[in-house]
Short mmCIF file of C-alpha atoms and ligand atoms in Angstrom, two decimals:
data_model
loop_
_atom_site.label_atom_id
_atom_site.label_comp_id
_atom_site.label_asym_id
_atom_site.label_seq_id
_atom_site.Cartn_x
_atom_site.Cartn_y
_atom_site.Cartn_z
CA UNK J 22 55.88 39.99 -1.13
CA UNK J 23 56.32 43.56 -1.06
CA UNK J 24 53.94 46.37 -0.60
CA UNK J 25 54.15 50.07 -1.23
CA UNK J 26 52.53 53.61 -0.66
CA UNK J 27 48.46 53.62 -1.59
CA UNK J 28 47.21 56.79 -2.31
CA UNK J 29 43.68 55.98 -0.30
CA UNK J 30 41.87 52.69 0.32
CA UNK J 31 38.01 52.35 -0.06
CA UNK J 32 35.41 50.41 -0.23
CA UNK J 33 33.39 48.03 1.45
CA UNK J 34 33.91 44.44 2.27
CA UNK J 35 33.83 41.55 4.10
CA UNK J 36 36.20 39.08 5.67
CA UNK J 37 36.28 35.36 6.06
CA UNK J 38 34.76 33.55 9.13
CA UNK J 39 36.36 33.80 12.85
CA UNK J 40 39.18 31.30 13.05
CA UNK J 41 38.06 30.49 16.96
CA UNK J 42 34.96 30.40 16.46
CA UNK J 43 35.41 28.29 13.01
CA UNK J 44 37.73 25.58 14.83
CA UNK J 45 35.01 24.76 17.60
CA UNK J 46 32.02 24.92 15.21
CA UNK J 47 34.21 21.33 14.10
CA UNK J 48 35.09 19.66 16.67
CA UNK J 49 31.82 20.44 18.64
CA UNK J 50 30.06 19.36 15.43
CA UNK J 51 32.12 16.04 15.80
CA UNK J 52 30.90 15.35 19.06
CA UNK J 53 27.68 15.94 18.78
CA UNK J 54 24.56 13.84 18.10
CA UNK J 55 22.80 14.33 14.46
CA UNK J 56 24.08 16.39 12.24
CA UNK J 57 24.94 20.56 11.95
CA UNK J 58 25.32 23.16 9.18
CA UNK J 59 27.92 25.60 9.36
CA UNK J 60 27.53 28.81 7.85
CA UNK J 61 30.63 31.22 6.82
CA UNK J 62 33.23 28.23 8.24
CA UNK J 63 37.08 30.09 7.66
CA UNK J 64 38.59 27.74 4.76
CA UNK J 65 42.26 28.69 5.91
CA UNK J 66 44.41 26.10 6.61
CA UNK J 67 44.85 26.01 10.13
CA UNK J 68 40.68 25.42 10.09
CA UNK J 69 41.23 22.50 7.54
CA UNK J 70 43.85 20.76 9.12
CA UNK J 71 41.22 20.78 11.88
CA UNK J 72 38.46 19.49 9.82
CA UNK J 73 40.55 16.58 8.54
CA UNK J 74 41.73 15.78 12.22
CA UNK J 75 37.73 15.22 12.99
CA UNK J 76 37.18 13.42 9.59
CA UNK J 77 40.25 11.28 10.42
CA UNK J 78 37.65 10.60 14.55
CA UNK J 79 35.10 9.22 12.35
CA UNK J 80 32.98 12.89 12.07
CA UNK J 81 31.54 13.11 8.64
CA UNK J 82 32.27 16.61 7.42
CA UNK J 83 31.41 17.83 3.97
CA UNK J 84 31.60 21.01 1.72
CA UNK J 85 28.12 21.99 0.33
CA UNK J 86 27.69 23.47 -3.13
CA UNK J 87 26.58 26.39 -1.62
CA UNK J 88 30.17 27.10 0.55
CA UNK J 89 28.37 25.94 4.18
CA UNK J 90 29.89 22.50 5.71
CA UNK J 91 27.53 19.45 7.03
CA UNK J 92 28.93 17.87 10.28
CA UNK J 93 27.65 14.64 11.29
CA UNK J 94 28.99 14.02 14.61
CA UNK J 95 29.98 10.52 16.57
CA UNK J 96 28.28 11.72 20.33
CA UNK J 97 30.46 12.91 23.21
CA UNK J 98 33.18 10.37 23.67
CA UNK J 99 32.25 8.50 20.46
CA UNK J 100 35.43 9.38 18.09
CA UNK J 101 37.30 6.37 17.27
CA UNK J 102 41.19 6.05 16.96
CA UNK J 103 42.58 7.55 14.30
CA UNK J 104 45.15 5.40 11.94
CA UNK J 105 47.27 7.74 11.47
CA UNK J 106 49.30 11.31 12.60
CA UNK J 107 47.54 13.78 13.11
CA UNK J 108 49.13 17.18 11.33
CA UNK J 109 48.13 20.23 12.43
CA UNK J 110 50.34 22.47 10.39
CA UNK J 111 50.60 25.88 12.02
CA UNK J 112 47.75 26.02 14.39
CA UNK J 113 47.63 26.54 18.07
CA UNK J 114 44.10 26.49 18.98
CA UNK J 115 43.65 23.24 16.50
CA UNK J 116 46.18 21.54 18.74
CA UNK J 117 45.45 22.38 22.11
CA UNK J 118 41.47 22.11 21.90
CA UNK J 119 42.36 19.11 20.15
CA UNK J 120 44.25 17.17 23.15
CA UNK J 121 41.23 18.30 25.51
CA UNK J 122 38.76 16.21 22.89
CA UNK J 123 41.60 13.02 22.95
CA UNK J 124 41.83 13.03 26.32
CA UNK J 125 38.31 12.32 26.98
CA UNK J 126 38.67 9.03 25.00
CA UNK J 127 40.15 5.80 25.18
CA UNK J 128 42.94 6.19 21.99
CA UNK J 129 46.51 6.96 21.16
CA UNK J 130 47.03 9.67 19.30
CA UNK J 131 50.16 11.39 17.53
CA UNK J 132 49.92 15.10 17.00
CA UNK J 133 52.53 16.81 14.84
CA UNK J 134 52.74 20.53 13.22
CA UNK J 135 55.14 22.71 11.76
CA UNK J 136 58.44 24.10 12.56
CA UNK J 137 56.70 27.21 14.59
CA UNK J 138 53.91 24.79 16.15
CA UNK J 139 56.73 22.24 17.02
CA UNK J 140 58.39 25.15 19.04
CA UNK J 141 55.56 26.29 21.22
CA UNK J 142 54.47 25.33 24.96
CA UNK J 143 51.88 22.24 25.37
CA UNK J 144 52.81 22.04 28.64
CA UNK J 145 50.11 24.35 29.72
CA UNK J 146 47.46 22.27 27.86
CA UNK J 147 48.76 18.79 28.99
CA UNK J 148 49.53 19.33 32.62
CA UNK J 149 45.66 19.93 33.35
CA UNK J 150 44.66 17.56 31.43
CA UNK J 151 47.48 14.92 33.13
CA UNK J 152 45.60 15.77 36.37
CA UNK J 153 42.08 14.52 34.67
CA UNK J 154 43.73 11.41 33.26
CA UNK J 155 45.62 12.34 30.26
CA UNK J 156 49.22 10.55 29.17
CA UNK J 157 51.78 11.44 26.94
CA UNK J 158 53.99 8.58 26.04
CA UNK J 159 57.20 8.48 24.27
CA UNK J 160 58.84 10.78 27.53
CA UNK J 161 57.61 13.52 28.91
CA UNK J 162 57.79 15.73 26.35
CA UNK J 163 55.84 19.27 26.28
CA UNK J 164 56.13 20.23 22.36
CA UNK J 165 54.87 18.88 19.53
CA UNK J 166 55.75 15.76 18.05
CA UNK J 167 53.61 14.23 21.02
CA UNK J 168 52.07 11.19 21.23
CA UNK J 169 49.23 11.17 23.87
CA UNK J 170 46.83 8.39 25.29
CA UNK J 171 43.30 9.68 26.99
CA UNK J 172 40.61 7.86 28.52
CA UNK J 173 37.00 6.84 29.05
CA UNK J 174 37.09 7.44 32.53
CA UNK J 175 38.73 10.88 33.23
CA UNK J 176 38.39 13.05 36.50
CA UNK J 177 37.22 16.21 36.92
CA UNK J 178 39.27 19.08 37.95
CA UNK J 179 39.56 22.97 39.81
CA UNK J 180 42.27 24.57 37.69
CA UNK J 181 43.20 28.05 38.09
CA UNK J 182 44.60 29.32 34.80
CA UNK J 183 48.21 30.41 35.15
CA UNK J 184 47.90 31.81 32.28
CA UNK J 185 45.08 34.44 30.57
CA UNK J 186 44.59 31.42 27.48
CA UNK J 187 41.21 30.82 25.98
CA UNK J 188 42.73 27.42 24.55
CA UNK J 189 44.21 26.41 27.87
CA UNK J 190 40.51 27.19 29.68
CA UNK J 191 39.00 25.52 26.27
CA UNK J 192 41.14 22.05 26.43
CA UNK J 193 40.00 21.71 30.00
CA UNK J 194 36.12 22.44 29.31
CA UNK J 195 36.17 20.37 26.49
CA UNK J 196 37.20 17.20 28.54
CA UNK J 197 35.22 18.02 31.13
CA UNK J 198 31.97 17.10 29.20
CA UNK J 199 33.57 13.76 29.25
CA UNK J 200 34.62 13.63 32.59
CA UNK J 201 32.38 12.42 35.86
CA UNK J 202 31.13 15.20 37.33
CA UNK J 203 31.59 18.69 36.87
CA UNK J 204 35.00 20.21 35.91
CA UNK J 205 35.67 24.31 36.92
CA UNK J 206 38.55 26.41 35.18
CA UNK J 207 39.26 30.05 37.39
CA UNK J 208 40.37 33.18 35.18
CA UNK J 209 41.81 36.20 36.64
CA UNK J 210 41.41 37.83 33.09
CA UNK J 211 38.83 37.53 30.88
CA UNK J 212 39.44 35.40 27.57
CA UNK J 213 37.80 34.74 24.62
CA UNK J 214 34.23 33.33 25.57
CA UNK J 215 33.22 31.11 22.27
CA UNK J 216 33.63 27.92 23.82
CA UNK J 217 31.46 28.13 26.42
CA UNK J 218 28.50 29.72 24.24
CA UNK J 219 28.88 27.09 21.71
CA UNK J 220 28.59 24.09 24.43
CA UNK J 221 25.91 26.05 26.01
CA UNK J 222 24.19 26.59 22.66
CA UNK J 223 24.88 22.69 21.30
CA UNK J 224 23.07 22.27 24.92
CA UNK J 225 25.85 21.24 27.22
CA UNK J 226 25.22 22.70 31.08
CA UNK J 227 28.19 25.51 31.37
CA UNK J 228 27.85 27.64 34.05
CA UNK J 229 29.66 31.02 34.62
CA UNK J 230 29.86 32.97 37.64
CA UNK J 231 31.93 34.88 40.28
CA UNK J 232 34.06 33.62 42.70
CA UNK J 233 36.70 35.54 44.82
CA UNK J 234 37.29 38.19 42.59
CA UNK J 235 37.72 35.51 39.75
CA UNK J 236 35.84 33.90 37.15
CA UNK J 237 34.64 30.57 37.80
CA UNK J 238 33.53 28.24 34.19
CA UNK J 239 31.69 25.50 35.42
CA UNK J 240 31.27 22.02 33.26
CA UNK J 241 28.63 18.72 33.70
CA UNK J 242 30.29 15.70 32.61
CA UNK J 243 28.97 12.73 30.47
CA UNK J 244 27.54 15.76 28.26
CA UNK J 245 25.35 15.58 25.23
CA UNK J 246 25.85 18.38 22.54
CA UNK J 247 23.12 18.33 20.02
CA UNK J 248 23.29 19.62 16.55
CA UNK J 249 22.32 23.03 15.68
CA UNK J 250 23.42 25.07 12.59
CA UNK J 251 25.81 27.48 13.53
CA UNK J 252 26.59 30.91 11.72
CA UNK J 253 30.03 31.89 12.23
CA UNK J 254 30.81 35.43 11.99
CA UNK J 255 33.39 37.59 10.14
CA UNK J 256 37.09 37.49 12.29
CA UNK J 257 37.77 40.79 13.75
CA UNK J 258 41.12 39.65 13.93
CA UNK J 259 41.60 39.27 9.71
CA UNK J 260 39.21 42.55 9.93
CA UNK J 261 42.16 44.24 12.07
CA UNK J 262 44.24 44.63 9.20
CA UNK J 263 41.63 46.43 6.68
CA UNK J 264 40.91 48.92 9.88
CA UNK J 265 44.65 49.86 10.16
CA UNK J 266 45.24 50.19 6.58
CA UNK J 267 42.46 52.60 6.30
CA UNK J 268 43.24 54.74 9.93
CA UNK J 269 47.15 54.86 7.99
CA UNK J 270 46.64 55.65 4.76
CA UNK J 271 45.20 59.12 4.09
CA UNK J 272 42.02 59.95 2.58
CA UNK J 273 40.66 56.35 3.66
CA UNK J 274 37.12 54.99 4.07
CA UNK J 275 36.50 51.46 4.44
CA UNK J 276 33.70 49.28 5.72
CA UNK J 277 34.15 45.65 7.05
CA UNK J 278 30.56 44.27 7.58
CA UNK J 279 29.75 41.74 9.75
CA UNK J 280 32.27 41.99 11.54
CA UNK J 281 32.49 39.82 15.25
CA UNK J 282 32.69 42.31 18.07
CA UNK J 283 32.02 40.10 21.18
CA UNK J 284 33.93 42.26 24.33
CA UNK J 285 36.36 39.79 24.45
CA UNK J 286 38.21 40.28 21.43
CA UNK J 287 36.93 43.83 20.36
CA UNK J 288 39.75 45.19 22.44
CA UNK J 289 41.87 46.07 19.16
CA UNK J 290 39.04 48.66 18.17
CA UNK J 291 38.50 50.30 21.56
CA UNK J 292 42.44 50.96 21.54
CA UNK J 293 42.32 52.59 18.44
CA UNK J 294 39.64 54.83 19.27
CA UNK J 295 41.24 56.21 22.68
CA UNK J 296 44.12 56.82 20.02
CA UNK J 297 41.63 59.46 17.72
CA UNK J 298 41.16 56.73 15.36
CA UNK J 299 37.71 57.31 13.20
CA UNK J 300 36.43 53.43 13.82
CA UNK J 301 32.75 52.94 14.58
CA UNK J 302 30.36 50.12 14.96
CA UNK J 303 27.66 50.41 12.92
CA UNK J 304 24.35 48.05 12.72
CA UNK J 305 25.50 46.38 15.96
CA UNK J 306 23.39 43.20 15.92
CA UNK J 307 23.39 39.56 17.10
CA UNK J 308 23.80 36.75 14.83
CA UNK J 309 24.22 33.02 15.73
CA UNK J 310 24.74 33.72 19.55
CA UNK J 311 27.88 36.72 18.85
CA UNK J 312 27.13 40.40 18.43
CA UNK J 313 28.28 41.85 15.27
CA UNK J 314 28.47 44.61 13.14
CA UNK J 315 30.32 46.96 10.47
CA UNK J 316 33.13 48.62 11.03
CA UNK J 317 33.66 51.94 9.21
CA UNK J 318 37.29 53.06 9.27
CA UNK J 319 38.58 56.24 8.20
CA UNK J 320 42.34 58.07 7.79
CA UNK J 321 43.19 60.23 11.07
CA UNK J 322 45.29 61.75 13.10
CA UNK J 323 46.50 59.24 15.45
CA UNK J 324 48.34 59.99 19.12
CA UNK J 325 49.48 57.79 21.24
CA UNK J 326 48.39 55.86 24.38
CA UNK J 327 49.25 53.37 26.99
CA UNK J 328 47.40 50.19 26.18
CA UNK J 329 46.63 48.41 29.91
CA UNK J 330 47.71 44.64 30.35
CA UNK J 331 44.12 43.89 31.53
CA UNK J 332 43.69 44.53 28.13
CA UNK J 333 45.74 42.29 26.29
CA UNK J 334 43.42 39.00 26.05
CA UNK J 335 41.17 41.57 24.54
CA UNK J 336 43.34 41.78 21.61
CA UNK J 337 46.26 39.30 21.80
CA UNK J 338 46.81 38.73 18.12
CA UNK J 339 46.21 42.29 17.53
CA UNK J 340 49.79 43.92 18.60
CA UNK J 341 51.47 43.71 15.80
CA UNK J 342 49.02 45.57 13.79
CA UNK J 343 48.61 48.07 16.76
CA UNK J 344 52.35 48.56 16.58
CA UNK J 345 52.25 49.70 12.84
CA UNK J 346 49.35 52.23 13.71
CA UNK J 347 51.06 53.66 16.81
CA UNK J 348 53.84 54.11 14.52
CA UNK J 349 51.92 57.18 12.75
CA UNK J 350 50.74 58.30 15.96
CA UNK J 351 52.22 61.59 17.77
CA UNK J 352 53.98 60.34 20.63
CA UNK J 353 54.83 57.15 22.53
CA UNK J 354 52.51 54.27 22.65
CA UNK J 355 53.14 51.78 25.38
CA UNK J 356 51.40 48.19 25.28
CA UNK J 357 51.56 46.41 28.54
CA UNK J 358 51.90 43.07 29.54
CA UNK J 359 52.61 41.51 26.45
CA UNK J 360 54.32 38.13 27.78
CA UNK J 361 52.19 36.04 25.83
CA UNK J 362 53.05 37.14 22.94
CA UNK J 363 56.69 35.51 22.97
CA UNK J 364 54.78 31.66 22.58
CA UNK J 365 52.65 32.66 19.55
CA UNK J 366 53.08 31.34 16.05
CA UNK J 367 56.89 33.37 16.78
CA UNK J 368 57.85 35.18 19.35
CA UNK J 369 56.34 38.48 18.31
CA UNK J 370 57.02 40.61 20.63
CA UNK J 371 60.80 40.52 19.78
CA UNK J 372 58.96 40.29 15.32
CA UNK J 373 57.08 43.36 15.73
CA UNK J 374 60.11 45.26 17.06
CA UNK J 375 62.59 43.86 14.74
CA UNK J 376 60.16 44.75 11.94
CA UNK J 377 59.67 48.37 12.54
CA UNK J 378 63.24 49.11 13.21
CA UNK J 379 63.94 47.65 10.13
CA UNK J 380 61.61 50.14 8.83
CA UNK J 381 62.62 53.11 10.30
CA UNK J 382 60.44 53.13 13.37
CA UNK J 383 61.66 54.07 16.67
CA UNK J 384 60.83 50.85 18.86
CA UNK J 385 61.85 48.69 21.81
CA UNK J 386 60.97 46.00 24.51
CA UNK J 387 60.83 46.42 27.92
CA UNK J 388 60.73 43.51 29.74
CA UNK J 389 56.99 42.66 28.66
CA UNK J 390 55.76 46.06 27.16
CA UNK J 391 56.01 47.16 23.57
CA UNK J 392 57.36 50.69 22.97
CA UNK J 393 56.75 52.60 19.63
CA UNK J 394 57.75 55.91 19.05
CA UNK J 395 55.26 57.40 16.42
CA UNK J 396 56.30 59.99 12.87
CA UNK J 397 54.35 62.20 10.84
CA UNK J 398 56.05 60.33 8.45
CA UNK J 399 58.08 56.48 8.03
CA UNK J 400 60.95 55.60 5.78
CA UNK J 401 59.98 51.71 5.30
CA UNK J 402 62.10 50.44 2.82
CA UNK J 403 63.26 47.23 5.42
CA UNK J 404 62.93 43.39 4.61
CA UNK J 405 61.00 42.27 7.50
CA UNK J 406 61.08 38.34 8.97
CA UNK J 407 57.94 36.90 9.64
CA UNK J 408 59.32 33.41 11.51
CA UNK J 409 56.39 31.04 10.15
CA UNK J 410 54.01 34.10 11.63
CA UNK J 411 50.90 34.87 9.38
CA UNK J 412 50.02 38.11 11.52
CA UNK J 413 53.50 39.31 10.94
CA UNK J 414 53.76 38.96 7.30
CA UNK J 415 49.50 40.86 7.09
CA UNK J 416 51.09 43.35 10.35
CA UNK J 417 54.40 44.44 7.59
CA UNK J 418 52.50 44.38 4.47
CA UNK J 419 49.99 46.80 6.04
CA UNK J 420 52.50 49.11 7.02
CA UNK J 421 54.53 49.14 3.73
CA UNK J 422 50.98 50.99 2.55
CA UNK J 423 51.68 54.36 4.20
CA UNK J 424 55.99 54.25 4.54
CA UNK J 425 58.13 56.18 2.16
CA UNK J 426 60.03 53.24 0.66
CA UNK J 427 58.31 49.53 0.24
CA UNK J 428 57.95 46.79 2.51
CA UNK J 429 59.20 43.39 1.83
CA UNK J 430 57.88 40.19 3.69
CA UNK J 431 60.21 37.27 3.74
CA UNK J 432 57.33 34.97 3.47
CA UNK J 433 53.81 35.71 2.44
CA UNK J 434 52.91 32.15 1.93
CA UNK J 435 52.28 31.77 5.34
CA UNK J 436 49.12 33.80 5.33
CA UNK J 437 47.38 30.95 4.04
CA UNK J 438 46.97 29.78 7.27
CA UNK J 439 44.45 32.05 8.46
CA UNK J 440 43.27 34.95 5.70
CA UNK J 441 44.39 33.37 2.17
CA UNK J 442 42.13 36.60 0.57
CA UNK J 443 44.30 39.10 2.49
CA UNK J 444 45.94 40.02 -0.46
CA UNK J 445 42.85 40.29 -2.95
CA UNK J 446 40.44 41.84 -0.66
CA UNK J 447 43.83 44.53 0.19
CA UNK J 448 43.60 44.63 -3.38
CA UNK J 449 40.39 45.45 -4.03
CA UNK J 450 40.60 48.30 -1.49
CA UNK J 451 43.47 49.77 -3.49
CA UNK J 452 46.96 48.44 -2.16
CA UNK J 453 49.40 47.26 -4.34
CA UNK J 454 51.34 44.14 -3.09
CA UNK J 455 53.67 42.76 -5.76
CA UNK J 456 56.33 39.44 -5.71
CA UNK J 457 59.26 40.27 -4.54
CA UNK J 458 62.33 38.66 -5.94
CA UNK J 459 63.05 35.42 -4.91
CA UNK J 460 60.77 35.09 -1.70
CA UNK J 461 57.94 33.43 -1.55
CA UNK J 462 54.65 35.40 -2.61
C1 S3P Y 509 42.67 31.41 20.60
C2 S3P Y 509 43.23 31.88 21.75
C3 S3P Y 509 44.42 32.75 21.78
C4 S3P Y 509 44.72 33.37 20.41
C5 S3P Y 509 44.60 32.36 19.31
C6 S3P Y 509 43.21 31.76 19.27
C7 S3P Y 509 41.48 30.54 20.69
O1 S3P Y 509 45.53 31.97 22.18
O2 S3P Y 509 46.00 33.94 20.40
O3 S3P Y 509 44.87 32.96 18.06
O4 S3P Y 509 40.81 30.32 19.65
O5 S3P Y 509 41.18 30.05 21.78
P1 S3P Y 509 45.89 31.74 23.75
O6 S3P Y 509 44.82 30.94 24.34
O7 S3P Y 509 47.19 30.98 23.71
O8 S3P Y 509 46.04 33.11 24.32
#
């Protein structure tokens, strides 16, 4: 797919549902008692490969005429063995929350993915959940294929997260309402918050407070989650790339309503601000439990800024898309503390840098911090990799609407995993993305 130079993008839209929050509105749904309706469920891949994992526990989950899903769960610790492997395709989050759900029953279970999912760390996930009870047969292994064996009677655990993950601290809640007593993850950063208001709101006890200078997340075992409808909001990461494209391409207005702005993942949008950026929250609200609004983005005159590491669970999938703004931006910008993102869907840290010097754009890693030199103007023009990585191939595409030259993407395909209407709604805003020649589209 290539895209090239827009003259100004308008309009005002929304984007599909929050791929967190869509995943856990699932399997919580599974496990609960009664049935649910979900409301603006993402229908991307990774969130159907999810769906079928739970269909293939014994939770009946159906598409409505009207686009919102019925879940009628099994109970906590009521899924039944599945027959066969279960294939999570691409997705991270479906995995990992996943194992934290097996573990909390008697069943063996073999999970399998795709060439980037086969590649990346479970270790984190399954060494936790080895302490509650957990097994992984077939040799130790700590990527995907794995074939893992939980239990009815698992032990609660204190884990301090070695890690700033939101799946890692998920996995563990999520077999601690099946463990005997009460289970307590530690973060010394705060991550993404959705599982524990979902439990709390599906009536699970979850308790949060402080503890040494950490955060302490606090789970009852032998939990009960009841079914209530759930309204899942627009994803503010999808709703990243819309923002940039307008704050790149002059003469820009654009409006993303209902858009998810809980603090933990708004941190994308507060970046861009201390950059010049004209983003604001409009009709800030709550909805289902989250606090949205719409964001209206306009063109602007961009410098650049250092971007704290405190930050970064803020707005983890949200670099490579920062990286293509702060290439228009006067000056350096400098995002710190960007380990993590060399285990996402590729390592992107190393994509995001190959992608802009491809394109012209002074860039470079330093240890864990991104570099980008910004230009009043960018040549573009590159072929850029995107190594099974949907947010690479929307990050590129995005930038190939304000560069000189086009943009190709090796592999657009892959954006089905998470935003399959990137390229319409991009579309409809006025960028032009066209086939290019013997890649996939
Ligand atoms: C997610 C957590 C993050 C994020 C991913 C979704 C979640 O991963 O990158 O896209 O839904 O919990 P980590 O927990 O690995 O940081």
């Amino acid at each position: 797919m290539r895209a090239s130079r827009a003259h100004a993008m308008s309009g005002v839209v929304r984007v599909p549902g929050d791929k967190s929050i869509s995943h856990r509105a699932l399997m919580f749904g599974g496990m609960a008692t009664g049935s649910l309706k979900i409301t603006g469920l993402l229908e991307a891949e990774d969130v159907l490969n999810t769906a079928a994992a739970m269909r293939a526990f014994g939770a009946q989950i159906d598409r409505q005429d009207d686009g919102s899903w019925r879940v009628a769960g099994c109970g906590v610790g009521g899924l039944s063995e599945p027959t066969a492997p279960l294939d999570f395709g691409n997705a991270g989050t479906g995995t990992r929350l996943i194992m934290g759900v097996i573990a909390g029953h008697d069943m063996t279970v073999k999970l399998i993915g795709d060439a980037s999912l086969s590649r990346r760390p479970m270790g984190r996930v399954l060494g936790p959940l080895k302490s509650m009870g957990l097994e992984v047969l077939e040799g130790d292994r700590d990527t995907l294929p794995l074939t893992i064996r939980g239990s009815a009677s698992l032990v609660p655990i204190e884990y301090k997260l070695p890690v700033p993950s939101a799946q890692v601290k998920s996995a563990i809640l999520i077999a601690g309402l099946m463990a005997r007593g009460e289970t307590t993850v530690l973060e010394a950063e705060a991550t993404r918050d959705h599982t524990e208001r979902m439990l709390r709101y599906l009536g699970a006890d979850v308790q949060t407070e402080k503890r040494d200078g950490l955060t302490a997340i606090t789970v009852t075992g032998d939990a009960e989650l009841v079914g209530r409808d759930i309204i899942v909001p627009g994803d503010p990461s999808s709703a990243a790339f819309l923002v940039a494209a307008a704050v790149i391409v002059p003469g820009s207005d654009v409006t993303v309503e209902g858009v998810l702005i809980n603090k933990t993942r708004s941190g994308l949008y507060t970046t861009l601000q201390e950059m010049g950026a004209d983003v604001v929250f409009l009709n800030d609200r709550d909805e289902g439990g989250e606090r949205i609004a719409d964001i209206r983005a306009r063109s602007s005159v961009l410098r650049g800024v250092v971007v704290p590491p405190e930050r970064a669970p803020s707005m983890i999938d949200e670099y490579a898309v920062l990286a293509v703004v702060a290439a228009f931006a006067d000056g350096e910008t400098r995002m710190q503390g960007l380990a993590e993102l060399k285990v996402k869907e590729s390592d992107r840290l190393a994509a995001t840098a190959d992608g802009l010097a491809a394109n012209g754009v002074t860039a470079r890693v330093d240890g864990n911090d991104l570099i980008v030199t910004g230009a009043a103007t960018v040549t573009g023009g590159g072929l850029v990799a995107t190594h099974l990585d949907h947010r690479i191939a929307m990050a590129f595409l995005t930038l190939g609407l304000a560069t000189e030259a086009p943009v190709t993407v090796d592999d657009a395909g892959i954006i089905a995993t998470s935003f399959k209407e990137f390229g319409s709604l991009m579309g409809s805003l006025g960028a032009t993305f066209e086939p290019a020649k013997g890649l996939s589209s």
